[in-house]
mmCIF file of N, CA and C in Angstrom:
data_model
loop_
_atom_site.group_PDB
_atom_site.id
_atom_site.type_symbol
_atom_site.label_atom_id
_atom_site.label_comp_id
_atom_site.label_asym_id
_atom_site.label_seq_id
_atom_site.Cartn_x
_atom_site.Cartn_y
_atom_site.Cartn_z
ATOM 1 N N UNK A 1 33.122 -30.943 55.424
ATOM 2 C CA UNK A 1 32.192 -30.065 54.747
ATOM 3 C C UNK A 1 32.404 -30.219 53.247
ATOM 4 N N UNK A 2 31.329 -30.543 52.548
ATOM 5 C CA UNK A 2 31.434 -30.815 51.118
ATOM 6 C C UNK A 2 31.364 -29.555 50.257
ATOM 7 N N UNK A 3 30.416 -28.680 50.580
ATOM 8 C CA UNK A 3 30.231 -27.455 49.786
ATOM 9 C C UNK A 3 29.255 -26.555 50.514
ATOM 10 N N UNK A 4 29.149 -25.308 50.053
ATOM 11 C CA UNK A 4 28.072 -24.446 50.540
ATOM 12 C C UNK A 4 26.785 -25.001 49.947
ATOM 13 N N UNK A 5 25.836 -25.360 50.804
ATOM 14 C CA UNK A 5 24.579 -25.952 50.351
ATOM 15 C C UNK A 5 23.610 -24.856 49.933
ATOM 16 N N UNK A 6 23.512 -23.813 50.767
ATOM 17 C CA UNK A 6 22.668 -22.669 50.413
ATOM 18 C C UNK A 6 22.998 -21.493 51.325
ATOM 19 N N UNK A 7 22.485 -20.346 50.936
ATOM 20 C CA UNK A 7 22.538 -19.145 51.770
ATOM 21 C C UNK A 7 21.102 -18.809 52.131
ATOM 22 N N UNK A 8 20.839 -18.656 53.434
ATOM 23 C CA UNK A 8 19.500 -18.337 53.912
ATOM 24 C C UNK A 8 19.329 -16.842 54.090
ATOM 25 N N UNK A 9 18.223 -16.313 53.562
ATOM 26 C CA UNK A 9 17.938 -14.888 53.636
ATOM 27 C C UNK A 9 16.589 -14.685 54.320
ATOM 28 N N UNK A 10 16.589 -13.942 55.415
ATOM 29 C CA UNK A 10 15.361 -13.618 56.139
ATOM 30 C C UNK A 10 14.630 -12.506 55.394
ATOM 31 N N UNK A 11 13.319 -12.702 55.185
ATOM 32 C CA UNK A 11 12.508 -11.720 54.456
ATOM 33 C C UNK A 11 11.208 -11.447 55.214
ATOM 34 N N UNK A 12 10.660 -10.255 54.997
ATOM 35 C CA UNK A 12 9.384 -9.912 55.617
ATOM 36 C C UNK A 12 8.211 -10.587 54.934
ATOM 37 N N UNK A 13 8.250 -10.656 53.612
ATOM 38 C CA UNK A 13 7.131 -11.188 52.832
ATOM 39 C C UNK A 13 7.676 -12.096 51.744
ATOM 40 N N UNK A 14 7.427 -13.379 51.863
ATOM 41 C CA UNK A 14 8.027 -14.347 50.947
ATOM 42 C C UNK A 14 7.505 -14.195 49.519
ATOM 43 N N UNK A 15 6.231 -13.841 49.356
ATOM 44 C CA UNK A 15 5.694 -13.689 47.994
ATOM 45 C C UNK A 15 6.352 -12.516 47.271
ATOM 46 N N UNK A 16 6.486 -11.397 47.963
ATOM 47 C CA UNK A 16 7.160 -10.237 47.377
ATOM 48 C C UNK A 16 8.610 -10.583 47.053
ATOM 49 N N UNK A 17 9.267 -11.275 47.969
ATOM 50 C CA UNK A 17 10.674 -11.647 47.763
ATOM 51 C C UNK A 17 10.821 -12.704 46.678
ATOM 52 N N UNK A 18 9.851 -13.620 46.554
ATOM 53 C CA UNK A 18 9.893 -14.593 45.459
ATOM 54 C C UNK A 18 9.865 -13.879 44.114
ATOM 55 N N UNK A 19 9.032 -12.863 44.002
ATOM 56 C CA UNK A 19 8.954 -12.089 42.756
ATOM 57 C C UNK A 19 10.287 -11.400 42.477
ATOM 58 N N UNK A 20 10.858 -10.774 43.513
ATOM 59 C CA UNK A 20 12.130 -10.078 43.358
ATOM 60 C C UNK A 20 13.240 -11.046 42.924
ATOM 61 N N UNK A 21 13.373 -12.196 43.610
ATOM 62 C CA UNK A 21 14.439 -13.138 43.282
ATOM 63 C C UNK A 21 14.200 -13.844 41.949
ATOM 64 N N UNK A 22 12.922 -14.016 41.562
ATOM 65 C CA UNK A 22 12.627 -14.559 40.237
ATOM 66 C C UNK A 22 13.159 -13.614 39.162
ATOM 67 N N UNK A 23 12.895 -12.318 39.336
ATOM 68 C CA UNK A 23 13.421 -11.322 38.391
ATOM 69 C C UNK A 23 14.946 -11.288 38.420
ATOM 70 N N UNK A 24 15.524 -11.327 39.618
ATOM 71 C CA UNK A 24 16.977 -11.242 39.778
ATOM 72 C C UNK A 24 17.690 -12.433 39.157
ATOM 73 N N UNK A 25 17.221 -13.643 39.464
ATOM 74 C CA UNK A 25 17.924 -14.858 39.035
ATOM 75 C C UNK A 25 17.430 -15.425 37.703
ATOM 76 N N UNK A 26 16.238 -14.988 37.274
ATOM 77 C CA UNK A 26 15.701 -15.477 36.013
ATOM 78 C C UNK A 26 15.088 -16.868 36.113
ATOM 79 N N UNK A 27 14.872 -17.355 37.341
ATOM 80 C CA UNK A 27 14.223 -18.656 37.558
ATOM 81 C C UNK A 27 13.228 -18.520 38.706
ATOM 82 N N UNK A 28 12.181 -19.341 38.635
ATOM 83 C CA UNK A 28 11.193 -19.378 39.715
ATOM 84 C C UNK A 28 11.712 -20.280 40.835
ATOM 85 N N UNK A 29 11.155 -20.142 42.039
ATOM 86 C CA UNK A 29 11.568 -21.062 43.095
ATOM 87 C C UNK A 29 11.201 -22.494 42.706
ATOM 88 N N UNK A 30 12.074 -23.432 43.017
ATOM 89 C CA UNK A 30 11.792 -24.832 42.686
ATOM 90 C C UNK A 30 11.007 -25.520 43.798
ATOM 91 N N UNK A 31 10.939 -24.884 44.955
ATOM 92 C CA UNK A 31 10.243 -25.514 46.078
ATOM 93 C C UNK A 31 9.844 -24.451 47.085
ATOM 94 N N UNK A 32 8.638 -24.583 47.635
ATOM 95 C CA UNK A 32 8.220 -23.774 48.776
ATOM 96 C C UNK A 32 7.644 -24.745 49.801
ATOM 97 N N UNK A 33 7.860 -24.448 51.066
ATOM 98 C CA UNK A 33 7.311 -25.306 52.110
ATOM 99 C C UNK A 33 7.298 -24.566 53.434
ATOM 100 N N UNK A 34 6.506 -25.079 54.347
ATOM 101 C CA UNK A 34 6.473 -24.576 55.707
ATOM 102 C C UNK A 34 7.208 -25.558 56.603
ATOM 103 N N UNK A 35 7.987 -25.023 57.531
ATOM 104 C CA UNK A 35 8.648 -25.833 58.537
ATOM 105 C C UNK A 35 8.047 -25.395 59.867
ATOM 106 N N UNK A 36 6.992 -26.088 60.268
ATOM 107 C CA UNK A 36 6.227 -25.690 61.456
ATOM 108 C C UNK A 36 7.087 -25.669 62.712
ATOM 109 N N UNK A 37 8.016 -26.623 62.827
ATOM 110 C CA UNK A 37 8.848 -26.691 64.031
ATOM 111 C C UNK A 37 9.715 -25.446 64.205
ATOM 112 N N UNK A 38 10.018 -24.759 63.099
ATOM 113 C CA UNK A 38 10.825 -23.541 63.151
ATOM 114 C C UNK A 38 9.983 -22.281 62.989
ATOM 115 N N UNK A 39 8.691 -22.457 62.689
ATOM 116 C CA UNK A 39 7.803 -21.311 62.518
ATOM 117 C C UNK A 39 8.136 -20.480 61.295
ATOM 118 N N UNK A 40 8.512 -21.156 60.174
ATOM 119 C CA UNK A 40 8.895 -20.416 58.970
ATOM 120 C C UNK A 40 8.256 -20.989 57.707
ATOM 121 N N UNK A 41 8.077 -20.106 56.733
ATOM 122 C CA UNK A 41 7.779 -20.486 55.352
ATOM 123 C C UNK A 41 9.095 -20.322 54.607
ATOM 124 N N UNK A 42 9.391 -21.251 53.712
ATOM 125 C CA UNK A 42 10.627 -21.154 52.947
ATOM 126 C C UNK A 42 10.340 -21.300 51.460
ATOM 127 N N UNK A 43 11.233 -20.752 50.666
ATOM 128 C CA UNK A 43 11.241 -21.034 49.233
ATOM 129 C C UNK A 43 12.698 -21.131 48.814
ATOM 130 N N UNK A 44 12.941 -21.987 47.827
ATOM 131 C CA UNK A 44 14.304 -22.245 47.368
ATOM 132 C C UNK A 44 14.444 -21.923 45.889
ATOM 133 N N UNK A 45 15.531 -21.240 45.583
ATOM 134 C CA UNK A 45 15.914 -20.930 44.204
ATOM 135 C C UNK A 45 17.235 -21.623 43.930
ATOM 136 N N UNK A 46 17.394 -22.101 42.703
ATOM 137 C CA UNK A 46 18.670 -22.693 42.315
ATOM 138 C C UNK A 46 19.133 -22.017 41.037
ATOM 139 N N UNK A 47 20.384 -21.607 41.056
ATOM 140 C CA UNK A 47 21.012 -21.047 39.868
ATOM 141 C C UNK A 47 22.402 -21.655 39.794
ATOM 142 N N UNK A 48 22.657 -22.413 38.739
ATOM 143 C CA UNK A 48 23.913 -23.154 38.656
ATOM 144 C C UNK A 48 23.974 -24.151 39.796
ATOM 145 N N UNK A 49 25.084 -24.176 40.502
ATOM 146 C CA UNK A 49 25.254 -25.062 41.655
ATOM 147 C C UNK A 49 24.813 -24.400 42.960
ATOM 148 N N UNK A 50 24.401 -23.156 42.882
ATOM 149 C CA UNK A 50 24.096 -22.391 44.089
ATOM 150 C C UNK A 50 22.608 -22.385 44.398
ATOM 151 N N UNK A 51 22.303 -22.339 45.705
ATOM 152 C CA UNK A 51 20.914 -22.259 46.143
ATOM 153 C C UNK A 51 20.759 -21.095 47.114
ATOM 154 N N UNK A 52 19.591 -20.466 47.032
ATOM 155 C CA UNK A 52 19.183 -19.413 47.956
ATOM 156 C C UNK A 52 17.902 -19.889 48.632
ATOM 157 N N UNK A 53 17.854 -19.773 49.958
ATOM 158 C CA UNK A 53 16.642 -20.083 50.707
ATOM 159 C C UNK A 53 16.097 -18.779 51.278
ATOM 160 N N UNK A 54 14.850 -18.464 50.939
ATOM 161 C CA UNK A 54 14.168 -17.320 51.545
ATOM 162 C C UNK A 54 13.365 -17.839 52.728
ATOM 163 N N UNK A 55 13.385 -17.096 53.831
ATOM 164 C CA UNK A 55 12.687 -17.510 55.051
ATOM 165 C C UNK A 55 11.801 -16.386 55.558
ATOM 166 N N UNK A 56 10.516 -16.671 55.717
ATOM 167 C CA UNK A 56 9.557 -15.719 56.281
ATOM 168 C C UNK A 56 9.020 -16.291 57.588
ATOM 169 N N UNK A 57 8.952 -15.483 58.614
ATOM 170 C CA UNK A 57 8.415 -15.915 59.905
ATOM 171 C C UNK A 57 6.918 -16.182 59.799
ATOM 172 N N UNK A 58 6.486 -17.286 60.392
ATOM 173 C CA UNK A 58 5.051 -17.587 60.492
ATOM 174 C C UNK A 58 4.514 -17.204 61.866
ATOM 175 N N UNK A 59 5.412 -17.047 62.839
ATOM 176 C CA UNK A 59 5.016 -16.679 64.193
ATOM 177 C C UNK A 59 5.924 -15.557 64.684
ATOM 178 N N UNK A 60 5.421 -14.765 65.604
ATOM 179 C CA UNK A 60 6.195 -13.637 66.127
ATOM 180 C C UNK A 60 7.349 -14.057 67.020
ATOM 181 N N UNK A 61 7.338 -15.308 67.497
ATOM 182 C CA UNK A 61 8.409 -15.759 68.381
ATOM 183 C C UNK A 61 9.412 -16.676 67.681
ATOM 184 N N UNK A 62 9.305 -16.798 66.364
ATOM 185 C CA UNK A 62 10.258 -17.641 65.630
ATOM 186 C C UNK A 62 11.622 -16.950 65.544
ATOM 187 N N UNK A 63 12.647 -17.742 65.281
ATOM 188 C CA UNK A 63 14.005 -17.201 65.150
ATOM 189 C C UNK A 63 14.077 -16.164 64.033
ATOM 190 N N UNK A 64 13.349 -16.380 62.949
ATOM 191 C CA UNK A 64 13.381 -15.432 61.827
ATOM 192 C C UNK A 64 12.706 -14.118 62.220
ATOM 193 N N UNK A 65 11.585 -14.187 62.930
ATOM 194 C CA UNK A 65 10.923 -12.952 63.385
ATOM 195 C C UNK A 65 11.846 -12.161 64.301
ATOM 196 N N UNK A 66 12.516 -12.840 65.201
ATOM 197 C CA UNK A 66 13.442 -12.173 66.124
ATOM 198 C C UNK A 66 14.627 -11.575 65.373
ATOM 199 N N UNK A 67 15.145 -12.318 64.388
ATOM 200 C CA UNK A 67 16.265 -11.831 63.578
ATOM 201 C C UNK A 67 15.869 -10.545 62.850
ATOM 202 N N UNK A 68 14.721 -10.550 62.181
ATOM 203 C CA UNK A 68 14.276 -9.381 61.420
ATOM 204 C C UNK A 68 14.014 -8.201 62.358
ATOM 205 N N UNK A 69 13.431 -8.456 63.519
ATOM 206 C CA UNK A 69 13.181 -7.371 64.479
ATOM 207 C C UNK A 69 14.488 -6.723 64.927
ATOM 208 N N UNK A 70 15.533 -7.523 65.056
ATOM 209 C CA UNK A 70 16.818 -7.014 65.543
ATOM 210 C C UNK A 70 17.677 -6.423 64.419
ATOM 211 N N UNK A 71 17.719 -7.099 63.264
ATOM 212 C CA UNK A 71 18.663 -6.718 62.214
ATOM 213 C C UNK A 71 18.034 -6.318 60.892
ATOM 214 N N UNK A 72 16.743 -6.588 60.726
ATOM 215 C CA UNK A 72 16.095 -6.326 59.444
ATOM 216 C C UNK A 72 16.304 -7.484 58.481
ATOM 217 N N UNK A 73 15.757 -7.341 57.290
ATOM 218 C CA UNK A 73 15.908 -8.387 56.279
ATOM 219 C C UNK A 73 17.377 -8.526 55.894
ATOM 220 N N UNK A 74 17.759 -9.731 55.508
ATOM 221 C CA UNK A 74 19.121 -9.924 55.044
ATOM 222 C C UNK A 74 19.610 -11.340 55.265
ATOM 223 N N UNK A 75 20.905 -11.530 55.031
ATOM 224 C CA UNK A 75 21.486 -12.867 55.164
ATOM 225 C C UNK A 75 21.347 -13.333 56.607
ATOM 226 N N UNK A 76 20.747 -14.492 56.752
ATOM 227 C CA UNK A 76 20.493 -15.083 58.070
ATOM 228 C C UNK A 76 21.516 -16.166 58.403
ATOM 229 N N UNK A 77 21.856 -17.016 57.419
ATOM 230 C CA UNK A 77 22.805 -18.096 57.684
ATOM 231 C C UNK A 77 23.446 -18.589 56.400
ATOM 232 N N UNK A 78 24.556 -19.297 56.583
ATOM 233 C CA UNK A 78 25.214 -20.020 55.494
ATOM 234 C C UNK A 78 25.163 -21.487 55.864
ATOM 235 N N UNK A 79 24.684 -22.305 54.941
ATOM 236 C CA UNK A 79 24.546 -23.740 55.181
ATOM 237 C C UNK A 79 25.586 -24.512 54.385
ATOM 238 N N UNK A 80 26.190 -25.483 55.054
ATOM 239 C CA UNK A 80 27.169 -26.354 54.419
ATOM 240 C C UNK A 80 26.620 -27.773 54.346
ATOM 241 N N UNK A 81 26.799 -28.409 53.200
ATOM 242 C CA UNK A 81 26.423 -29.813 53.035
ATOM 243 C C UNK A 81 27.503 -30.688 53.661
ATOM 244 N N UNK A 82 27.076 -31.674 54.430
ATOM 245 C CA UNK A 82 27.998 -32.633 55.030
ATOM 246 C C UNK A 82 27.532 -34.042 54.699
ATOM 247 N N UNK A 83 28.462 -34.976 54.667
ATOM 248 C CA UNK A 83 28.134 -36.366 54.378
ATOM 249 C C UNK A 83 27.686 -37.122 55.607
ATOM 250 N N UNK A 84 28.206 -36.741 56.782
ATOM 251 C CA UNK A 84 27.884 -37.427 58.033
ATOM 252 C C UNK A 84 27.722 -36.371 59.119
ATOM 253 N N UNK A 85 26.493 -35.961 59.350
ATOM 254 C CA UNK A 85 26.230 -34.852 60.270
ATOM 255 C C UNK A 85 26.659 -35.184 61.697
ATOM 256 N N UNK A 86 26.493 -36.428 62.114
ATOM 257 C CA UNK A 86 26.912 -36.813 63.472
ATOM 258 C C UNK A 86 28.421 -36.676 63.636
ATOM 259 N N UNK A 87 29.180 -37.117 62.634
ATOM 260 C CA UNK A 87 30.643 -37.002 62.695
ATOM 261 C C UNK A 87 31.067 -35.540 62.713
ATOM 262 N N UNK A 88 30.378 -34.683 61.946
ATOM 263 C CA UNK A 88 30.716 -33.259 61.922
ATOM 264 C C UNK A 88 30.388 -32.583 63.252
ATOM 265 N N UNK A 89 29.280 -32.967 63.868
ATOM 266 C CA UNK A 89 28.943 -32.419 65.192
ATOM 267 C C UNK A 89 30.074 -32.749 66.164
ATOM 268 N N UNK A 90 30.488 -33.993 66.179
ATOM 269 C CA UNK A 90 31.560 -34.437 67.087
ATOM 270 C C UNK A 90 32.854 -33.682 66.804
ATOM 271 N N UNK A 91 33.236 -33.610 65.532
ATOM 272 C CA UNK A 91 34.474 -32.932 65.144
ATOM 273 C C UNK A 91 34.461 -31.466 65.541
ATOM 274 N N UNK A 92 33.358 -30.779 65.241
ATOM 275 C CA UNK A 92 33.278 -29.346 65.512
ATOM 276 C C UNK A 92 33.236 -29.051 67.009
ATOM 277 N N UNK A 93 32.568 -29.884 67.772
ATOM 278 C CA UNK A 93 32.587 -29.718 69.231
ATOM 279 C C UNK A 93 34.010 -29.879 69.759
ATOM 280 N N UNK A 94 34.736 -30.870 69.243
ATOM 281 C CA UNK A 94 36.126 -31.074 69.660
ATOM 282 C C UNK A 94 37.011 -29.895 69.278
ATOM 283 N N UNK A 95 36.650 -29.191 68.213
ATOM 284 C CA UNK A 95 37.392 -28.005 67.771
ATOM 285 C C UNK A 95 36.993 -26.751 68.550
ATOM 286 N N UNK A 96 35.996 -26.864 69.440
ATOM 287 C CA UNK A 96 35.615 -25.744 70.293
ATOM 288 C C UNK A 96 34.396 -24.949 69.850
ATOM 289 N N UNK A 97 33.715 -25.395 68.811
ATOM 290 C CA UNK A 97 32.515 -24.695 68.356
ATOM 291 C C UNK A 97 31.329 -25.069 69.240
ATOM 292 N N UNK A 98 30.401 -24.137 69.419
ATOM 293 C CA UNK A 98 29.188 -24.400 70.177
ATOM 294 C C UNK A 98 28.090 -24.819 69.218
ATOM 295 N N UNK A 99 27.572 -26.021 69.423
ATOM 296 C CA UNK A 99 26.491 -26.555 68.602
ATOM 297 C C UNK A 99 25.173 -26.219 69.301
ATOM 298 N N UNK A 100 24.272 -25.554 68.590
ATOM 299 C CA UNK A 100 23.010 -25.125 69.196
ATOM 300 C C UNK A 100 22.030 -26.270 69.409
ATOM 301 N N UNK A 101 21.973 -27.201 68.479
ATOM 302 C CA UNK A 101 21.105 -28.375 68.632
ATOM 303 C C UNK A 101 21.921 -29.609 68.270
ATOM 304 N N UNK A 102 22.370 -30.325 69.300
ATOM 305 C CA UNK A 102 23.263 -31.463 69.074
ATOM 306 C C UNK A 102 22.559 -32.647 68.430
ATOM 307 N N UNK A 103 21.239 -32.683 68.517
ATOM 308 C CA UNK A 103 20.471 -33.719 67.827
ATOM 309 C C UNK A 103 19.938 -33.105 66.544
ATOM 310 N N UNK A 104 20.343 -33.639 65.389
ATOM 311 C CA UNK A 104 19.837 -33.080 64.122
ATOM 312 C C UNK A 104 18.312 -33.110 64.087
ATOM 313 N N UNK A 105 17.750 -32.049 63.497
ATOM 314 C CA UNK A 105 16.300 -32.005 63.339
ATOM 315 C C UNK A 105 15.961 -31.880 61.866
ATOM 316 N N UNK A 106 14.743 -32.266 61.542
ATOM 317 C CA UNK A 106 14.287 -32.212 60.157
ATOM 318 C C UNK A 106 14.080 -30.752 59.775
ATOM 319 N N UNK A 107 14.765 -30.327 58.722
ATOM 320 C CA UNK A 107 14.639 -28.973 58.220
ATOM 321 C C UNK A 107 13.958 -28.961 56.864
ATOM 322 N N UNK A 108 14.055 -27.849 56.194
ATOM 323 C CA UNK A 108 13.459 -27.704 54.865
ATOM 324 C C UNK A 108 14.277 -28.457 53.827
ATOM 325 N N UNK A 109 13.668 -28.695 52.694
ATOM 326 C CA UNK A 109 14.316 -29.279 51.515
ATOM 327 C C UNK A 109 14.878 -30.680 51.782
ATOM 328 N N UNK A 110 14.181 -31.447 52.643
ATOM 329 C CA UNK A 110 14.534 -32.844 52.927
ATOM 330 C C UNK A 110 15.931 -32.994 53.523
ATOM 331 N N UNK A 111 16.232 -32.176 54.530
ATOM 332 C CA UNK A 111 17.565 -32.191 55.146
ATOM 333 C C UNK A 111 17.470 -32.369 56.658
ATOM 334 N N UNK A 112 18.475 -33.055 57.219
ATOM 335 C CA UNK A 112 18.743 -33.000 58.650
ATOM 336 C C UNK A 112 19.583 -31.756 58.859
ATOM 337 N N UNK A 113 19.301 -30.989 59.908
ATOM 338 C CA UNK A 113 20.030 -29.744 60.125
ATOM 339 C C UNK A 113 20.490 -29.597 61.571
ATOM 340 N N UNK A 114 21.624 -28.927 61.710
ATOM 341 C CA UNK A 114 22.210 -28.560 62.995
ATOM 342 C C UNK A 114 22.802 -27.173 62.805
ATOM 343 N N UNK A 115 22.733 -26.345 63.853
ATOM 344 C CA UNK A 115 23.270 -24.990 63.771
ATOM 345 C C UNK A 115 24.417 -24.794 64.746
ATOM 346 N N UNK A 116 25.378 -23.963 64.331
ATOM 347 C CA UNK A 116 26.501 -23.577 65.185
ATOM 348 C C UNK A 116 26.263 -22.156 65.668
ATOM 349 N N UNK A 117 26.567 -21.915 66.936
ATOM 350 C CA UNK A 117 26.321 -20.590 67.517
ATOM 351 C C UNK A 117 27.220 -19.547 66.864
ATOM 352 N N UNK A 118 26.632 -18.406 66.460
ATOM 353 C CA UNK A 118 27.420 -17.358 65.804
ATOM 354 C C UNK A 118 28.553 -16.802 66.671
ATOM 355 N N UNK A 119 28.442 -16.899 67.986
ATOM 356 C CA UNK A 119 29.513 -16.395 68.849
ATOM 357 C C UNK A 119 30.808 -17.174 68.659
ATOM 358 N N UNK A 120 30.707 -18.387 68.103
ATOM 359 C CA UNK A 120 31.917 -19.191 67.871
ATOM 360 C C UNK A 120 32.307 -19.253 66.398
ATOM 361 N N UNK A 121 31.577 -18.505 65.543
ATOM 362 C CA UNK A 121 31.853 -18.529 64.100
ATOM 363 C C UNK A 121 31.908 -17.110 63.519
ATOM 364 N N UNK A 122 32.579 -16.215 64.225
ATOM 365 C CA UNK A 122 32.748 -14.826 63.773
ATOM 366 C C UNK A 122 31.441 -14.120 63.451
ATOM 367 N N UNK A 123 30.393 -14.422 64.233
ATOM 368 C CA UNK A 123 29.127 -13.716 64.081
ATOM 369 C C UNK A 123 28.215 -14.236 62.991
ATOM 370 N N UNK A 124 28.577 -15.363 62.360
ATOM 371 C CA UNK A 124 27.768 -15.919 61.277
ATOM 372 C C UNK A 124 27.098 -17.198 61.764
ATOM 373 N N UNK A 125 25.766 -17.267 61.640
ATOM 374 C CA UNK A 125 25.061 -18.502 61.957
ATOM 375 C C UNK A 125 25.390 -19.519 60.871
ATOM 376 N N UNK A 126 25.922 -20.660 61.283
ATOM 377 C CA UNK A 126 26.286 -21.726 60.347
ATOM 378 C C UNK A 126 25.321 -22.887 60.523
ATOM 379 N N UNK A 127 24.834 -23.401 59.399
ATOM 380 C CA UNK A 127 23.951 -24.567 59.394
ATOM 381 C C UNK A 127 24.684 -25.712 58.715
ATOM 382 N N UNK A 128 24.593 -26.893 59.296
ATOM 383 C CA UNK A 128 25.079 -28.114 58.662
ATOM 384 C C UNK A 128 23.853 -28.857 58.138
ATOM 385 N N UNK A 129 23.944 -29.350 56.900
ATOM 386 C CA UNK A 129 22.817 -30.042 56.266
ATOM 387 C C UNK A 129 23.261 -31.398 55.757
ATOM 388 N N UNK A 130 22.420 -32.406 55.989
ATOM 389 C CA UNK A 130 22.647 -33.717 55.403
ATOM 390 C C UNK A 130 21.329 -34.193 54.807
ATOM 391 N N UNK A 131 21.381 -34.641 53.573
ATOM 392 C CA UNK A 131 20.179 -35.158 52.888
ATOM 393 C C UNK A 131 19.580 -36.288 53.716
ATOM 394 N N UNK A 132 18.245 -36.264 53.877
ATOM 395 C CA UNK A 132 17.555 -37.337 54.586
ATOM 396 C C UNK A 132 17.345 -38.481 53.629
ATOM 397 N N UNK A 133 17.786 -39.649 54.030
ATOM 398 C CA UNK A 133 17.578 -40.870 53.226
ATOM 399 C C UNK A 133 16.380 -41.588 53.799
ATOM 400 N N UNK A 134 15.201 -41.334 53.209
ATOM 401 C CA UNK A 134 13.976 -41.945 53.727
ATOM 402 C C UNK A 134 13.923 -43.451 53.481
ATOM 403 N N UNK A 135 14.835 -43.954 52.663
ATOM 404 C CA UNK A 135 14.853 -45.383 52.366
ATOM 405 C C UNK A 135 15.603 -46.165 53.425
ATOM 406 N N UNK A 136 16.431 -45.451 54.210
ATOM 407 C CA UNK A 136 17.266 -46.130 55.221
ATOM 408 C C UNK A 136 16.448 -46.559 56.417
#
């Protein structure tokens, strides 16, 4: 694990939250996008080396909609940048962690992503991220 890549925050309304975080951080989001496979709209803020990802549900059956229905708005996950996502999946499985999707999928912000089950990480959803090299 190289560093914390971002912290994901589930929100009810991304536009309202974009305004709030713009005021809070003093910068506008550098990117917004929809991830249809996950049923979410996202926006990313960067301040210093840190990134915040806001996530709004696009469908009632998305993971974010279910999270908000159960827990309300708030921190949804912590994402770690990795250099070799396949090697990290193997290592973490050998260490006893439960990997939710063993095949990395395309996520927001040009990343391959894999999630670890919160039951094996003290109740925190962990995301592993690796930059997609479209040139490879």
